[in-house]
Tab-separated table of C-alpha atoms in Angstrom:
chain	number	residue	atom	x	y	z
A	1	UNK	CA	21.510	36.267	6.576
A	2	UNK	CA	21.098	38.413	9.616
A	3	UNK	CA	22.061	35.982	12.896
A	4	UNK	CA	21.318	38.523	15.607
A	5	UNK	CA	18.640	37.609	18.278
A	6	UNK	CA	15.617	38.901	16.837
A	7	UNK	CA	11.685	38.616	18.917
A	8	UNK	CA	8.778	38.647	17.581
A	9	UNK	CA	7.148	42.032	19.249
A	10	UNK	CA	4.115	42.792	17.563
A	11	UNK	CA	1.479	40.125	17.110
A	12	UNK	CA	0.065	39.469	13.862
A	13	UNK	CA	-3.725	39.259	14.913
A	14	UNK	CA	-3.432	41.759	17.474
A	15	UNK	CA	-2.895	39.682	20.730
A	16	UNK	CA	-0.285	40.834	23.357
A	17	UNK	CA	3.484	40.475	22.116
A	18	UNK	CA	4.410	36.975	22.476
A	19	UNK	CA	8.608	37.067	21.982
A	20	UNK	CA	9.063	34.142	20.608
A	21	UNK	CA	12.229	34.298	19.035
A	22	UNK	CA	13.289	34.108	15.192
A	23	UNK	CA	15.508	31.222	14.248
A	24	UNK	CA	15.507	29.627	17.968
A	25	UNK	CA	14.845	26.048	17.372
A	26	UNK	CA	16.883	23.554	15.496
A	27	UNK	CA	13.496	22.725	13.603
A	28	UNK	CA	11.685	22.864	10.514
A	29	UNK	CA	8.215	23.647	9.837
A	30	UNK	CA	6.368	22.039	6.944
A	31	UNK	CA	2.980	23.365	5.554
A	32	UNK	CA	0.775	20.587	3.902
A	33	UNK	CA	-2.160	19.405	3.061
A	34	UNK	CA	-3.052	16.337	5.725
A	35	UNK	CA	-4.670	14.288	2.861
A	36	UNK	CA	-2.503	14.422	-0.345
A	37	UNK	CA	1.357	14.474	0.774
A	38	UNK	CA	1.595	11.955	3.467
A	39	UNK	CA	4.349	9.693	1.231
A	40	UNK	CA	6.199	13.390	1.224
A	41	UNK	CA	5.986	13.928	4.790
A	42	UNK	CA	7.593	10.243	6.114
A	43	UNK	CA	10.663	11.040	3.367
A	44	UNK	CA	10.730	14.790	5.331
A	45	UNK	CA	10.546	13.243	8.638
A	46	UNK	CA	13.417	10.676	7.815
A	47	UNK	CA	15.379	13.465	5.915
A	48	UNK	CA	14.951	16.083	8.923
A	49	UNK	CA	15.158	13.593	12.037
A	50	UNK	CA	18.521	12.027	10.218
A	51	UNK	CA	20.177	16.009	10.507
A	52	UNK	CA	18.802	15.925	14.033
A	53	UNK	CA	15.834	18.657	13.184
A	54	UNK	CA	12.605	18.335	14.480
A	55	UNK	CA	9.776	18.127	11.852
A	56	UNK	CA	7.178	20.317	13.048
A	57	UNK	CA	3.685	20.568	11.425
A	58	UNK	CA	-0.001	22.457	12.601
A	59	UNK	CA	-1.245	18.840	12.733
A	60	UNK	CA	0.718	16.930	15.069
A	61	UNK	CA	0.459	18.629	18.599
A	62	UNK	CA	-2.886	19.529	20.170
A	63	UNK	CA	-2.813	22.534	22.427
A	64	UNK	CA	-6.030	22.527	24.224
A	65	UNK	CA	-6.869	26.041	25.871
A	66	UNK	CA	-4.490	28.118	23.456
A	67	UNK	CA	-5.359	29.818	20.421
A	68	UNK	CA	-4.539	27.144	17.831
A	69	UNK	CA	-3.531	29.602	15.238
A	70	UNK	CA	-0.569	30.744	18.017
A	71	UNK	CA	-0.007	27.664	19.195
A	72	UNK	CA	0.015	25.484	16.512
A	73	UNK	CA	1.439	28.016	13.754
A	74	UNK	CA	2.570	31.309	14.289
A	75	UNK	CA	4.840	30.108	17.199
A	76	UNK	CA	6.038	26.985	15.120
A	77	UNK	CA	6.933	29.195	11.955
A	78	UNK	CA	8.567	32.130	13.890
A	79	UNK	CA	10.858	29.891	15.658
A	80	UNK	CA	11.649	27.426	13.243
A	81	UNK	CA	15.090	27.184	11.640
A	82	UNK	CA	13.839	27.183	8.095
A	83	UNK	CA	10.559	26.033	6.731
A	84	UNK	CA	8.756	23.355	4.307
A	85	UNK	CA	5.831	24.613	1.969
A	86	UNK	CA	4.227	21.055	0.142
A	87	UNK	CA	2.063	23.376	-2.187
A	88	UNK	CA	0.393	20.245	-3.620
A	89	UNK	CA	-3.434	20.926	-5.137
A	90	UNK	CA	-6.302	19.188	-3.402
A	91	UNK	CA	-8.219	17.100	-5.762
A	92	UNK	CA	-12.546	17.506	-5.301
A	93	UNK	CA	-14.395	16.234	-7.930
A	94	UNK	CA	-11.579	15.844	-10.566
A	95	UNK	CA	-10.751	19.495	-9.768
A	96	UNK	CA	-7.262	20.680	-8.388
A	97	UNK	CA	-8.013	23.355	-5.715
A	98	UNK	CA	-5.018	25.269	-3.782
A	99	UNK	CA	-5.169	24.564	-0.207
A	100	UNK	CA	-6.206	27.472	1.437
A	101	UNK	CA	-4.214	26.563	4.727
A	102	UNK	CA	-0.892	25.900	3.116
A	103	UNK	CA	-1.196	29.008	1.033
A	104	UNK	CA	-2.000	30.835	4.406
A	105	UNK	CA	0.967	29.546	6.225
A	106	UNK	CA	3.367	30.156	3.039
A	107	UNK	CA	2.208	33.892	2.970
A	108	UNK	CA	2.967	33.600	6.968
A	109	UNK	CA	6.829	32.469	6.270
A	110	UNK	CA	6.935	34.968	3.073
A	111	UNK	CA	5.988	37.546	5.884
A	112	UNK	CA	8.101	36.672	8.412
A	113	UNK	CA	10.992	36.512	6.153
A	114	UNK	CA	11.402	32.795	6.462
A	115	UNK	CA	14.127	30.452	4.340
A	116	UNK	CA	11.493	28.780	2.739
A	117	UNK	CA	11.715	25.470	0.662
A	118	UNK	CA	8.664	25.374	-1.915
A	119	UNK	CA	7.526	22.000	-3.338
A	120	UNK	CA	5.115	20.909	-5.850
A	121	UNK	CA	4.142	17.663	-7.825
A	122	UNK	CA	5.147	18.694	-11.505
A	123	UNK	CA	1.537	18.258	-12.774
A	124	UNK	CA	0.083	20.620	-10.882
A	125	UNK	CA	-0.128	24.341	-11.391
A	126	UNK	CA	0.673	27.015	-8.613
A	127	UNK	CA	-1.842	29.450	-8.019
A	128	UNK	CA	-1.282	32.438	-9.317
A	129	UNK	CA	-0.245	34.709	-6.681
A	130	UNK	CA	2.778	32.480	-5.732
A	131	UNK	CA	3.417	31.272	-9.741
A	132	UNK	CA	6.207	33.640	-10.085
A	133	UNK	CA	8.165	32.050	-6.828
A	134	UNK	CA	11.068	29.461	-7.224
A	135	UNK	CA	9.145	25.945	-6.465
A	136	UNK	CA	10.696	22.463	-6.465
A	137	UNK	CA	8.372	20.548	-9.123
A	138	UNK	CA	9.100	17.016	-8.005
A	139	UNK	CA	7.545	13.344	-9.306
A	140	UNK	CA	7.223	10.279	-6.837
A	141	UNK	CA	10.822	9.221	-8.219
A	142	UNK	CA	12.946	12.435	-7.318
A	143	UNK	CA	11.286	13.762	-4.084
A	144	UNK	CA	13.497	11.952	-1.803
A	145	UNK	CA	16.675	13.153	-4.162
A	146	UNK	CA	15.795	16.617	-4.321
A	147	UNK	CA	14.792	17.154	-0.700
A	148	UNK	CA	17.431	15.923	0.980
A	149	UNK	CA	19.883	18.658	-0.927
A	150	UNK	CA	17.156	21.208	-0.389
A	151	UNK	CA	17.398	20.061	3.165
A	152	UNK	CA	21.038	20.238	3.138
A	153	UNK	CA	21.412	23.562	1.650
A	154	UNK	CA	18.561	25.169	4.323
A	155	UNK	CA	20.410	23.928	7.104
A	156	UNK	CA	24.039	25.548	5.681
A	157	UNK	CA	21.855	28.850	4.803
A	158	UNK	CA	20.096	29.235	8.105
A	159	UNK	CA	22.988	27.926	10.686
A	160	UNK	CA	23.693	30.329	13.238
A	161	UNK	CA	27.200	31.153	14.416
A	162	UNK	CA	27.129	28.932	17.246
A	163	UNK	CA	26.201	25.966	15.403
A	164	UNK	CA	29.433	26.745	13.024
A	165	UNK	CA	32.190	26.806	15.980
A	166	UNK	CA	33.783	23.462	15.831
């Protein structure tokens, strides 16, 4: 993995450069859906806060007076360590339906170039544009198990040279 500095210099949506830079915060960013994985996101919190990373989500932090989508996504993806996709279905009317934010801000981290770490409950189906892409199928019983090695194996990936001096 490529450990240079790295700024973001061309905006996505077409706003002035912002610089944020790649890889700057010792932080995770985890795309959900608010209603179905909240038992997922307290093991993620617990996993993340007990390796000292910051769990950071589009749902926790207002930003009054900024453009949410820069704010509250963009920035928190671009200068995350690694990222969390939770790529769980929401259920209307008996009907699985792909969350249409998660799937936005996992085509944001595929962009970017992000270390990503895809989950999914093993009953549900990924839509089919991301079907092909190594997911974590988990049940209630091996979430905790399987994310914390994830975890583990995103922080070794993604740890910059700095953080490897002793």
């Amino acid at each position: 993995m490529d450990l240079s500095i790295k700024k973001n210099e061309k905006c996505i949506v077409g706003l002035p450069r912002c610089d944020y830079v790649f890889n700057s915060q010792r932080s995770c960013f985890i795309g959900y859906g608010f209603v179905q994985s909240s038992l997922e996101m307290e093991i993620l919190r617990s996993i993340l806060d007990s390796k000292s990373m910051e769990a950071i989500d589009a749902g926790t932090k207002l930003k009054p007076g900024q453009n949410v989508f820069c704010a509250k996504i963009c920035s928190k993806i671009l200068t995350s360590q690694f990222c969390i996709i939770l790529a769980n279905n929401d259920i209307q009317d008996g009907k699985e339906i792909p969350n249409a934010n998660v799937n936005m801000e996992y085509g944001l981290i595929l962009g970017f170039n992000k270390y990503v770490i895809p989950f999914q409950k093993e009953e549900q189906k990924l839509p089919f544009n991301i079907a092909a892409l190594d997911t974590i199928k988990y049940s209630t019983t091996t979430f905790k198990e399987l994310a914390e090695k994830a975890i583990q194996d995103a922080i070794d990936e993604t740890r910059t040279k700095e953080q490897n001096k002793p």
